[in-house]
Amino acid sequence: MNQHSLYQEVRSHLAYLRLGAIAEALPQELERAQKEKLSPTAFLHALLSTEVRTTEERRLAGRLRFASLPAPWRLEDFDFDAQPSLDRKLVEDLASLRFIHEAANVLLVGPPGVGKTMLAVCLARRAAEAGYRVYFTTAADLAARCHKAAIEGRWATTMRFYAGPQLLVIDELGYLPLASEAAASLFQVVTQRALKGSIVLTTNRGIGPAWAEIFQDPMVAAAMLDRLLHRAAVLQIEGDSYRMRAHRARIEAMRQSLVTRTPDVFRTDASGVGKEAAAPTS
Ligand code: ADP
Ligand code: MG
């Protein structure tokens, strides 16, 4: 077989095996191998590395798509100084993802706006990047989906779906009380995952009697907590809402700019006043 038909056959093999990244890199890699007198092993290594990199990127993109994270938050963007009540060491330990390996749970507890969802998303993203299957949902969505599944005769499939991911984030438990059917769905999801897969759960209700109100039944609440806490880290976040803090900072900045620009306020050109006052907030 001459060089040309050999090359053509290599290309058709690559297409058959769907090694697209190698196919694309082949011409320049062949040229480089010749120029730099690469050993066959080094040449093969360069080609395969290209394919591995592309495959990893594609799989990560797929995992992130499946994960349905509501925002692109990363732990690097989390402002720990703004949340002194938070156990930073524990967060960093969780970020090592050992808890997923151990199928342990994480409960993020605190009032609205303190960063519970953000932390849950950051951990979920880390996990997806590390190769874990992750899925993000809210307690309300989970309940609604289970309800629909029950009606449509897809209960078992839906339960399998929630058992699948190595990390399941259940956001916003407790904002609305759960009807008994919803509580039962959540209970089953939590039970079937116990010791098999991790749950990161966020709630605005302190762990304890307040949970009886969420589930409208102290027995269900106790059983749920028992399952969740069997192997779990609890992160309590106190303090001000970060959202409100940012809001207050904006108002304060606006006030400051108005004070320093007082003369403008008294200008007779009213349209100019509006522009001057509005500028710093944009
Ligand atoms: P929660 O789920 O506790 O109600 P969120 O996680 O939704 O709060 O946070 C509210 C908003 O404030 C989000 O935009 C989030 O990114 C931001 N935020 C909260 N805490 C922090 C923090 N410590 N560092 C940076 N941003 C934060
Ligand atoms: Mg939230």
GROMACS .gro file of N, CA, C and O in nm, residues 162-281:
model
  480
  162TYR      N    1  -3.386   1.001   4.043
  162TYR     CA    2  -3.331   1.075   4.158
  162TYR      C    3  -3.227   0.993   4.235
  162TYR      O    4  -3.152   1.048   4.315
  163ALA      N    5  -3.225   0.864   4.210
  163ALA     CA    6  -3.124   0.781   4.277
  163ALA      C    7  -2.993   0.784   4.200
  163ALA      O    8  -2.887   0.754   4.253
  164GLY      N    9  -3.001   0.822   4.072
  164GLY     CA   10  -2.887   0.811   3.982
  164GLY      C   11  -2.765   0.896   4.013
  164GLY      O   12  -2.655   0.843   4.029
  165PRO      N   13  -2.783   1.028   4.025
  165PRO     CA   14  -2.665   1.115   4.039
  165PRO      C   15  -2.588   1.087   4.168
  165PRO      O   16  -2.648   1.053   4.270
  166GLN      N   17  -2.458   1.102   4.161
  166GLN     CA   18  -2.378   1.080   4.283
  166GLN      C   19  -2.397   1.194   4.382
  166GLN      O   20  -2.379   1.178   4.501
  167LEU      N   21  -2.437   1.310   4.327
  167LEU     CA   22  -2.471   1.423   4.415
  167LEU      C   23  -2.604   1.482   4.370
  167LEU      O   24  -2.620   1.520   4.253
  168LEU      N   25  -2.699   1.486   4.462
  168LEU     CA   26  -2.828   1.549   4.434
  168LEU      C   27  -2.840   1.672   4.523
  168LEU      O   28  -2.829   1.662   4.645
  169VAL      N   29  -2.858   1.788   4.460
  169VAL     CA   30  -2.882   1.910   4.538
  169VAL      C   31  -3.032   1.932   4.547
  169VAL      O   32  -3.101   1.931   4.446
  170ILE      N   33  -3.082   1.947   4.669
  170ILE     CA   34  -3.223   1.981   4.688
  170ILE      C   35  -3.226   2.118   4.755
  170ILE      O   36  -3.190   2.132   4.873
  171ASP      N   37  -3.265   2.217   4.677
  171ASP     CA   38  -3.259   2.355   4.725
  171ASP      C   39  -3.394   2.397   4.783
  171ASP      O   40  -3.499   2.348   4.740
  172GLU      N   41  -3.387   2.487   4.878
  172GLU     CA   42  -3.507   2.557   4.928
  172GLU      C   43  -3.612   2.468   4.993
  172GLU      O   44  -3.730   2.478   4.962
  173LEU      N   45  -3.566   2.383   5.083
  173LEU     CA   46  -3.665   2.309   5.161
  173LEU      C   47  -3.715   2.401   5.273
  173LEU      O   48  -3.634   2.464   5.341
  174GLY      N   49  -3.845   2.409   5.286
  174GLY     CA   50  -3.898   2.483   5.401
  174GLY      C   51  -3.962   2.616   5.367
  174GLY      O   52  -4.026   2.676   5.452
  175TYR      N   53  -3.941   2.665   5.245
  175TYR     CA   54  -4.004   2.792   5.211
  175TYR      C   55  -4.156   2.775   5.203
  175TYR      O   56  -4.231   2.863   5.238
  176LEU      N   57  -4.195   2.658   5.154
  176LEU     CA   58  -4.338   2.626   5.151
  176LEU      C   59  -4.359   2.497   5.228
  176LEU      O   60  -4.276   2.406   5.218
  177PRO      N   61  -4.467   2.486   5.303
  177PRO     CA   62  -4.496   2.358   5.366
  177PRO      C   63  -4.526   2.255   5.257
  177PRO      O   64  -4.579   2.290   5.152
  178LEU      N   65  -4.490   2.131   5.281
  178LEU     CA   66  -4.512   2.028   5.180
  178LEU      C   67  -4.639   1.949   5.211
  178LEU      O   68  -4.659   1.908   5.325
  179ALA      N   69  -4.721   1.930   5.110
  179ALA     CA   70  -4.838   1.843   5.127
  179ALA      C   71  -4.787   1.703   5.157
  179ALA      O   72  -4.672   1.669   5.127
  180SER      N   73  -4.873   1.620   5.216
  180SER     CA   74  -4.822   1.490   5.264
  180SER      C   75  -4.769   1.405   5.148
  180SER      O   76  -4.672   1.332   5.164
  181GLU      N   77  -4.830   1.418   5.031
  181GLU     CA   78  -4.783   1.341   4.916
  181GLU      C   79  -4.641   1.387   4.876
  181GLU      O   80  -4.554   1.305   4.846
  182ALA      N   81  -4.620   1.519   4.878
  182ALA     CA   82  -4.488   1.574   4.844
  182ALA      C   83  -4.385   1.529   4.947
  182ALA      O   84  -4.272   1.493   4.913
  183ALA      N   85  -4.426   1.531   5.074
  183ALA     CA   86  -4.335   1.488   5.179
  183ALA      C   87  -4.297   1.342   5.160
  183ALA      O   88  -4.181   1.304   5.178
  184ALA      N   89  -4.394   1.262   5.119
  184ALA     CA   90  -4.367   1.119   5.097
  184ALA      C   91  -4.268   1.099   4.982
  184ALA      O   92  -4.179   1.014   4.989
  185SER      N   93  -4.282   1.179   4.875
  185SER     CA   94  -4.188   1.170   4.762
  185SER      C   95  -4.047   1.201   4.808
  185SER      O   96  -3.952   1.128   4.779
  186LEU      N   97  -4.036   1.312   4.879
  186LEU     CA   98  -3.905   1.355   4.926
  186LEU      C   99  -3.846   1.250   5.019
  186LEU      O  100  -3.727   1.218   5.011
  187PHE      N  101  -3.930   1.195   5.102
  187PHE     CA  102  -3.885   1.093   5.197
  187PHE      C  103  -3.831   0.971   5.122
  187PHE      O  104  -3.726   0.917   5.156
  188GLN      N  105  -3.900   0.932   5.017
  188GLN     CA  106  -3.853   0.816   4.942
  188GLN      C  107  -3.720   0.844   4.871
  188GLN      O  108  -3.631   0.760   4.869
  189VAL      N  109  -3.709   0.964   4.816
  189VAL     CA  110  -3.584   1.001   4.748
  189VAL      C  111  -3.468   0.998   4.848
  189VAL      O  112  -3.362   0.941   4.821
  190VAL      N  113  -3.491   1.057   4.964
  190VAL     CA  114  -3.386   1.062   5.066
  190VAL      C  115  -3.352   0.920   5.114
  190VAL      O  116  -3.236   0.884   5.127
  191THR      N  117  -3.455   0.840   5.136
  191THR     CA  118  -3.434   0.705   5.188
  191THR      C  119  -3.356   0.617   5.090
  191THR      O  120  -3.262   0.549   5.127
  192GLN      N  121  -3.396   0.624   4.964
  192GLN     CA  122  -3.328   0.534   4.868
  192GLN      C  123  -3.185   0.578   4.839
  192GLN      O  124  -3.103   0.500   4.794
  193ARG      N  125  -3.155   0.704   4.868
  193ARG     CA  126  -3.018   0.750   4.846
  193ARG      C  127  -2.928   0.725   4.967
  193ARG      O  128  -2.806   0.732   4.956
  194ALA      N  129  -2.990   0.700   5.081
  194ALA     CA  130  -2.914   0.688   5.206
  194ALA      C  131  -2.798   0.589   5.191
  194ALA      O  132  -2.817   0.477   5.144
  195LEU      N  133  -2.679   0.636   5.225
  195LEU     CA  134  -2.555   0.558   5.221
  195LEU      C  135  -2.513   0.518   5.080
  195LEU      O  136  -2.415   0.445   5.062
  196LYS      N  137  -2.588   0.564   4.979
  196LYS     CA  138  -2.550   0.531   4.840
  196LYS      C  139  -2.503   0.654   4.765
  196LYS      O  140  -2.414   0.647   4.681
  197GLY      N  141  -2.570   0.767   4.790
  197GLY     CA  142  -2.533   0.890   4.720
  197GLY      C  143  -2.554   1.010   4.810
  197GLY      O  144  -2.630   1.003   4.906
  198SER      N  145  -2.486   1.119   4.777
  198SER     CA  146  -2.492   1.238   4.862
  198SER      C  147  -2.609   1.328   4.827
  198SER      O  148  -2.652   1.334   4.712
  199ILE      N  149  -2.655   1.400   4.928
  199ILE     CA  150  -2.753   1.506   4.908
  199ILE      C  151  -2.696   1.633   4.970
  199ILE      O  152  -2.645   1.630   5.082
  200VAL      N  153  -2.701   1.742   4.894
  200VAL     CA  154  -2.676   1.872   4.955
  200VAL      C  155  -2.812   1.940   4.963
  200VAL      O  156  -2.878   1.958   4.861
  201LEU      N  157  -2.855   1.969   5.084
  201LEU     CA  158  -2.989   2.023   5.102
  201LEU      C  159  -2.979   2.162   5.165
  201LEU      O  160  -2.904   2.182   5.260
  202THR      N  161  -3.051   2.257   5.108
  202THR     CA  162  -3.052   2.390   5.172
  202THR      C  163  -3.189   2.415   5.232
  202THR      O  164  -3.291   2.374   5.176
  203THR      N  165  -3.190   2.478   5.347
  203THR     CA  166  -3.317   2.507   5.414
  203THR      C  167  -3.306   2.633   5.498
  203THR      O  168  -3.200   2.665   5.551
  204ASN      N  169  -3.417   2.705   5.505
  204ASN     CA  170  -3.421   2.825   5.588
  204ASN      C  171  -3.475   2.791   5.728
  204ASN      O  172  -3.489   2.879   5.810
  205ARG      N  173  -3.507   2.664   5.749
  205ARG     CA  174  -3.564   2.623   5.878
  205ARG      C  175  -3.459   2.553   5.960
  205ARG      O  176  -3.400   2.454   5.915
  206GLY      N  177  -3.438   2.606   6.081
  206GLY     CA  178  -3.342   2.544   6.172
  206GLY      C  179  -3.377   2.397   6.194
  206GLY      O  180  -3.495   2.360   6.200
  207ILE      N  181  -3.275   2.314   6.202
  207ILE     CA  182  -3.299   2.171   6.219
  207ILE      C  183  -3.361   2.146   6.355
  207ILE      O  184  -3.309   2.192   6.456
  208GLY      N  185  -3.471   2.075   6.356
  208GLY     CA  186  -3.539   2.049   6.482
  208GLY      C  187  -3.689   2.064   6.465
  208GLY      O  188  -3.743   2.031   6.360
  209PRO      N  189  -3.755   2.120   6.567
  209PRO     CA  190  -3.902   2.125   6.565
  209PRO      C  191  -3.958   2.198   6.443
  209PRO      O  192  -4.068   2.165   6.396
  210ALA      N  193  -3.884   2.298   6.390
  210ALA     CA  194  -3.935   2.374   6.275
  210ALA      C  195  -3.963   2.282   6.157
  210ALA      O  196  -4.047   2.311   6.071
  211TRP      N  197  -3.891   2.169   6.153
  211TRP     CA  198  -3.912   2.076   6.040
  211TRP      C  199  -4.049   2.011   6.044
  211TRP      O  200  -4.102   1.970   5.942
  212ALA      N  201  -4.105   2.002   6.164
  212ALA     CA  202  -4.239   1.943   6.175
  212ALA      C  203  -4.338   2.027   6.096
  212ALA      O  204  -4.435   1.975   6.040
  213GLU      N  205  -4.314   2.159   6.091
  213GLU     CA  206  -4.404   2.247   6.015
  213GLU      C  207  -4.388   2.228   5.865
  213GLU      O  208  -4.485   2.232   5.791
  214ILE      N  209  -4.264   2.206   5.821
  214ILE     CA  210  -4.244   2.185   5.677
  214ILE      C  211  -4.324   2.063   5.632
  214ILE      O  212  -4.392   2.064   5.530
  215PHE      N  213  -4.311   1.956   5.711
  215PHE     CA  214  -4.373   1.829   5.670
  215PHE      C  215  -4.512   1.812   5.728
  215PHE      O  216  -4.580   1.715   5.700
  216GLN      N  217  -4.551   1.907   5.811
  216GLN     CA  218  -4.682   1.906   5.875
  216GLN      C  219  -4.708   1.775   5.949
  216GLN      O  220  -4.821   1.730   5.958
  217ASP      N  221  -4.598   1.715   5.993
  217ASP     CA  222  -4.608   1.587   6.064
  217ASP      C  223  -4.476   1.561   6.135
  217ASP      O  224  -4.373   1.541   6.070
  218PRO      N  225  -4.476   1.563   6.269
  218PRO     CA  226  -4.350   1.548   6.341
  218PRO      C  227  -4.282   1.414   6.318
  218PRO      O  228  -4.159   1.406   6.316
  219MET      N  229  -4.361   1.308   6.292
  219MET     CA  230  -4.300   1.175   6.270
  219MET      C  231  -4.221   1.173   6.140
  219MET      O  232  -4.109   1.124   6.133
  220VAL      N  233  -4.284   1.227   6.034
  220VAL     CA  234  -4.217   1.231   5.903
  220VAL      C  235  -4.092   1.317   5.913
  220VAL      O  236  -3.985   1.280   5.863
  221ALA      N  237  -4.106   1.430   5.981
  221ALA     CA  238  -3.992   1.521   5.996
  221ALA      C  239  -3.877   1.451   6.068
  221ALA      O  240  -3.761   1.459   6.027
  222ALA      N  241  -3.910   1.379   6.175
  222ALA     CA  242  -3.807   1.311   6.253
  222ALA      C  243  -3.740   1.201   6.171
  222ALA      O  244  -3.617   1.187   6.172
  223ALA      N  245  -3.820   1.127   6.096
  223ALA     CA  246  -3.764   1.019   6.015
  223ALA      C  247  -3.674   1.076   5.905
  223ALA      O  248  -3.567   1.022   5.875
  224MET      N  249  -3.719   1.185   5.846
  224MET     CA  250  -3.640   1.249   5.739
  224MET      C  251  -3.506   1.297   5.794
  224MET      O  252  -3.401   1.272   5.735
  225LEU      N  253  -3.512   1.365   5.909
  225LEU     CA  254  -3.388   1.415   5.970
  225LEU      C  255  -3.295   1.301   6.008
  225LEU      O  256  -3.174   1.309   5.991
  226ASP      N  257  -3.354   1.194   6.057
  226ASP     CA  258  -3.276   1.077   6.096
  226ASP      C  259  -3.197   1.024   5.976
  226ASP      O  260  -3.077   0.997   5.986
  227ARG      N  261  -3.263   1.011   5.862
  227ARG     CA  262  -3.197   0.963   5.739
  227ARG      C  263  -3.089   1.060   5.693
  227ARG      O  264  -2.978   1.022   5.661
  228LEU      N  265  -3.127   1.189   5.692
  228LEU     CA  266  -3.035   1.290   5.638
  228LEU      C  267  -2.911   1.307   5.725
  228LEU      O  268  -2.801   1.325   5.675
  229LEU      N  269  -2.933   1.304   5.857
  229LEU     CA  270  -2.824   1.336   5.948
  229LEU      C  271  -2.738   1.216   5.984
  229LEU      O  272  -2.636   1.231   6.050
  230HIS      N  273  -2.780   1.099   5.938
  230HIS     CA  274  -2.707   0.978   5.975
  230HIS      C  275  -2.558   0.994   5.946
  230HIS      O  276  -2.472   0.955   6.024
  231ARG      N  277  -2.529   1.053   5.831
  231ARG     CA  278  -2.391   1.081   5.797
  231ARG      C  279  -2.393   1.216   5.727
  231ARG      O  280  -2.423   1.224   5.608
  232ALA      N  281  -2.367   1.322   5.802
  232ALA     CA  282  -2.388   1.453   5.742
  232ALA      C  283  -2.302   1.561   5.805
  232ALA      O  284  -2.262   1.551   5.921
  233ALA      N  285  -2.273   1.663   5.724
  233ALA     CA  286  -2.212   1.785   5.775
  233ALA      C  287  -2.320   1.891   5.775
  233ALA      O  288  -2.395   1.902   5.678
  234VAL      N  289  -2.330   1.964   5.885
  234VAL     CA  290  -2.431   2.071   5.891
  234VAL      C  291  -2.359   2.205   5.894
  234VAL      O  292  -2.273   2.228   5.978
  235LEU      N  293  -2.390   2.287   5.796
  235LEU     CA  294  -2.331   2.421   5.790
  235LEU      C  295  -2.438   2.522   5.825
  235LEU      O  296  -2.538   2.536   5.753
  236GLN      N  297  -2.417   2.589   5.934
  236GLN     CA  298  -2.513   2.690   5.978
  236GLN      C  299  -2.460   2.825   5.931
  236GLN      O  300  -2.345   2.858   5.955
  237ILE      N  301  -2.541   2.899   5.859
  237ILE     CA  302  -2.500   3.034   5.818
  237ILE      C  303  -2.593   3.135   5.884
  237ILE      O  304  -2.714   3.130   5.863
  238GLU      N  305  -2.535   3.220   5.964
  238GLU     CA  306  -2.617   3.324   6.029
  238GLU      C  307  -2.597   3.453   5.951
  238GLU      O  308  -2.535   3.456   5.847
  239GLY      N  309  -2.647   3.558   6.011
  239GLY     CA  310  -2.609   3.690   5.963
  239GLY      C  311  -2.697   3.748   5.856
  239GLY      O  312  -2.802   3.694   5.822
  240ASP      N  313  -2.645   3.861   5.802
  240ASP     CA  314  -2.723   3.941   5.709
  240ASP      C  315  -2.734   3.875   5.573
  240ASP      O  316  -2.647   3.800   5.533
  241SER      N  317  -2.842   3.908   5.507
  241SER     CA  318  -2.856   3.866   5.368
  241SER      C  319  -2.751   3.938   5.284
  241SER      O  320  -2.736   4.059   5.292
  242TYR      N  321  -2.679   3.861   5.204
  242TYR     CA  322  -2.577   3.919   5.116
  242TYR      C  323  -2.643   4.007   5.012
  242TYR      O  324  -2.594   4.112   4.974
  243ARG      N  325  -2.760   3.962   4.968
  243ARG     CA  326  -2.837   4.037   4.869
  243ARG      C  327  -2.870   4.176   4.924
  243ARG      O  328  -2.850   4.277   4.859
  244MET      N  329  -2.921   4.179   5.049
  244MET     CA  330  -2.959   4.305   5.111
  244MET      C  331  -2.835   4.391   5.135
  244MET      O  332  -2.840   4.512   5.122
  245ARG      N  333  -2.726   4.323   5.168
  245ARG     CA  334  -2.603   4.396   5.194
  245ARG      C  335  -2.558   4.469   5.067
  245ARG      O  336  -2.524   4.587   5.069
  246ALA      N  337  -2.563   4.397   4.954
  246ALA     CA  338  -2.524   4.457   4.826
  246ALA      C  339  -2.620   4.571   4.792
  246ALA      O  340  -2.578   4.677   4.745
  247HIS      N  341  -2.746   4.551   4.820
  247HIS     CA  342  -2.848   4.650   4.794
  247HIS      C  343  -2.821   4.776   4.877
  247HIS      O  344  -2.823   4.887   4.827
  248ARG      N  345  -2.791   4.751   5.007
  248ARG     CA  346  -2.763   4.864   5.096
  248ARG      C  347  -2.638   4.939   5.051
  248ARG      O  348  -2.632   5.061   5.055
  249ALA      N  349  -2.536   4.863   5.006
  249ALA     CA  350  -2.411   4.926   4.962
  249ALA      C  351  -2.438   5.016   4.842
  249ALA      O  352  -2.382   5.125   4.831
  250ARG      N  353  -2.528   4.970   4.753
  250ARG     CA  354  -2.561   5.050   4.634
  250ARG      C  355  -2.630   5.180   4.675
  250ARG      O  356  -2.599   5.286   4.625
  251ILE      N  357  -2.723   5.167   4.769
  251ILE     CA  358  -2.796   5.285   4.814
  251ILE      C  359  -2.700   5.383   4.881
  251ILE      O  360  -2.703   5.503   4.856
  252GLU      N  361  -2.609   5.326   4.961
  252GLU     CA  362  -2.512   5.410   5.031
  252GLU      C  363  -2.423   5.482   4.930
  252GLU      O  364  -2.398   5.603   4.943
  253ALA      N  365  -2.378   5.411   4.826
  253ALA     CA  366  -2.293   5.472   4.723
  253ALA      C  367  -2.368   5.585   4.653
  253ALA      O  368  -2.313   5.690   4.624
  254MET      N  369  -2.497   5.561   4.631
  254MET     CA  370  -2.578   5.661   4.564
  254MET      C  371  -2.589   5.786   4.652
  254MET      O  372  -2.576   5.897   4.606
  255ARG      N  373  -2.612   5.759   4.783
  255ARG     CA  374  -2.627   5.870   4.877
  255ARG      C  375  -2.497   5.953   4.881
  255ARG      O  376  -2.499   6.074   4.873
  256GLN      N  377  -2.384   5.879   4.888
  256GLN     CA  378  -2.253   5.947   4.894
  256GLN      C  379  -2.235   6.034   4.771
  256GLN      O  380  -2.192   6.148   4.781
  257SER      N  381  -2.268   5.979   4.656
  257SER     CA  382  -2.244   6.054   4.534
  257SER      C  383  -2.335   6.176   4.529
  257SER      O  384  -2.298   6.279   4.478
  258LEU      N  385  -2.453   6.163   4.586
  258LEU     CA  386  -2.544   6.278   4.588
  258LEU      C  387  -2.489   6.387   4.680
  258LEU      O  388  -2.496   6.505   4.650
  259VAL      N  389  -2.430   6.344   4.793
  259VAL     CA  390  -2.374   6.440   4.889
  259VAL      C  391  -2.260   6.517   4.824
  259VAL      O  392  -2.255   6.639   4.826
  260THR      N  393  -2.169   6.442   4.759
  260THR     CA  394  -2.053   6.509   4.701
  260THR      C  395  -2.091   6.594   4.580
  260THR      O  396  -2.021   6.685   4.543
  261ARG      N  397  -2.206   6.561   4.521
  261ARG     CA  398  -2.248   6.636   4.403
  261ARG      C  399  -2.357   6.738   4.435
  261ARG      O  400  -2.428   6.781   4.346
  262THR      N  401  -2.369   6.774   4.559
  262THR     CA  402  -2.479   6.861   4.599
  262THR      C  403  -2.500   6.981   4.506
  262THR      O  404  -2.614   7.008   4.468
  263PRO      N  405  -2.393   7.049   4.466
  263PRO     CA  406  -2.417   7.166   4.382
  263PRO      C  407  -2.497   7.131   4.256
  263PRO      O  408  -2.582   7.208   4.214
  264ASP      N  409  -2.473   7.012   4.200
  264ASP     CA  410  -2.546   6.973   4.079
  264ASP      C  411  -2.696   6.968   4.103
  264ASP      O  412  -2.776   6.997   4.016
  265VAL      N  413  -2.730   6.923   4.224
  265VAL     CA  414  -2.871   6.907   4.256
  265VAL      C  415  -2.944   7.041   4.244
  265VAL      O  416  -3.061   7.046   4.209
  266PHE      N  417  -2.869   7.147   4.274
  266PHE     CA  418  -2.934   7.278   4.270
  266PHE      C  419  -2.924   7.345   4.134
  266PHE      O  420  -2.965   7.457   4.118
  267ARG      N  421  -2.868   7.271   4.041
  267ARG     CA  422  -2.860   7.330   3.906
  267ARG      C  423  -2.999   7.352   3.849
  267ARG      O  424  -3.091   7.275   3.877
  268THR      N  425  -3.012   7.454   3.768
  268THR     CA  426  -3.145   7.483   3.714
  268THR      C  427  -3.180   7.386   3.601
  268THR      O  428  -3.297   7.360   3.576
  269ASP      N  429  -3.077   7.331   3.536
  269ASP     CA  430  -3.103   7.237   3.427
  269ASP      C  431  -3.146   7.102   3.485
  269ASP      O  432  -3.064   7.019   3.523
  270ALA      N  433  -3.274   7.079   3.494
  270ALA     CA  434  -3.328   6.962   3.565
  270ALA      C  435  -3.286   6.831   3.499
  270ALA      O  436  -3.256   6.733   3.567
  271SER      N  437  -3.281   6.828   3.366
  271SER     CA  438  -3.246   6.703   3.299
  271SER      C  439  -3.102   6.665   3.333
  271SER      O  440  -3.068   6.548   3.348
  272GLY      N  441  -3.016   6.764   3.349
  272GLY     CA  442  -2.876   6.740   3.386
  272GLY      C  443  -2.867   6.678   3.523
  272GLY      O  444  -2.787   6.588   3.546
  273VAL      N  445  -2.954   6.718   3.613
  273VAL     CA  446  -2.952   6.666   3.750
  273VAL      C  447  -2.974   6.515   3.747
  273VAL      O  448  -2.902   6.438   3.808
  274GLY      N  449  -3.074   6.477   3.672
  274GLY     CA  450  -3.107   6.335   3.664
  274GLY      C  451  -2.988   6.254   3.615
  274GLY      O  452  -2.953   6.152   3.673
  275LYS      N  453  -2.923   6.304   3.512
  275LYS     CA  454  -2.810   6.230   3.455
  275LYS      C  455  -2.697   6.219   3.556
  275LYS      O  456  -2.641   6.114   3.577
  276GLU      N  457  -2.667   6.332   3.621
  276GLU     CA  458  -2.557   6.334   3.717
  276GLU      C  459  -2.583   6.235   3.831
  276GLU      O  460  -2.498   6.159   3.869
  277ALA      N  461  -2.706   6.239   3.880
  277ALA     CA  462  -2.739   6.156   3.995
  277ALA      C  463  -2.742   6.009   3.958
  277ALA      O  464  -2.708   5.923   4.038
  278ALA      N  465  -2.783   5.981   3.834
  278ALA     CA  466  -2.799   5.842   3.796
  278ALA      C  467  -2.666   5.777   3.759
  278ALA      O  468  -2.650   5.657   3.775
  279ALA      N  469  -2.571   5.857   3.715
  279ALA     CA  470  -2.449   5.800   3.659
  279ALA      C  471  -2.379   5.698   3.749
  279ALA      O  472  -2.347   5.589   3.702
  280PRO      N  473  -2.359   5.726   3.880
  280PRO     CA  474  -2.278   5.633   3.959
  280PRO      C  475  -2.344   5.497   3.978
  280PRO      O  476  -2.277   5.401   4.010
  281THR      N  477  -2.474   5.489   3.961
  281THR     CA  478  -2.539   5.361   3.986
  281THR      C  479  -2.532   5.269   3.867
  281THR      O  480  -2.559   5.151   3.877
   0.00000   0.00000   0.00000
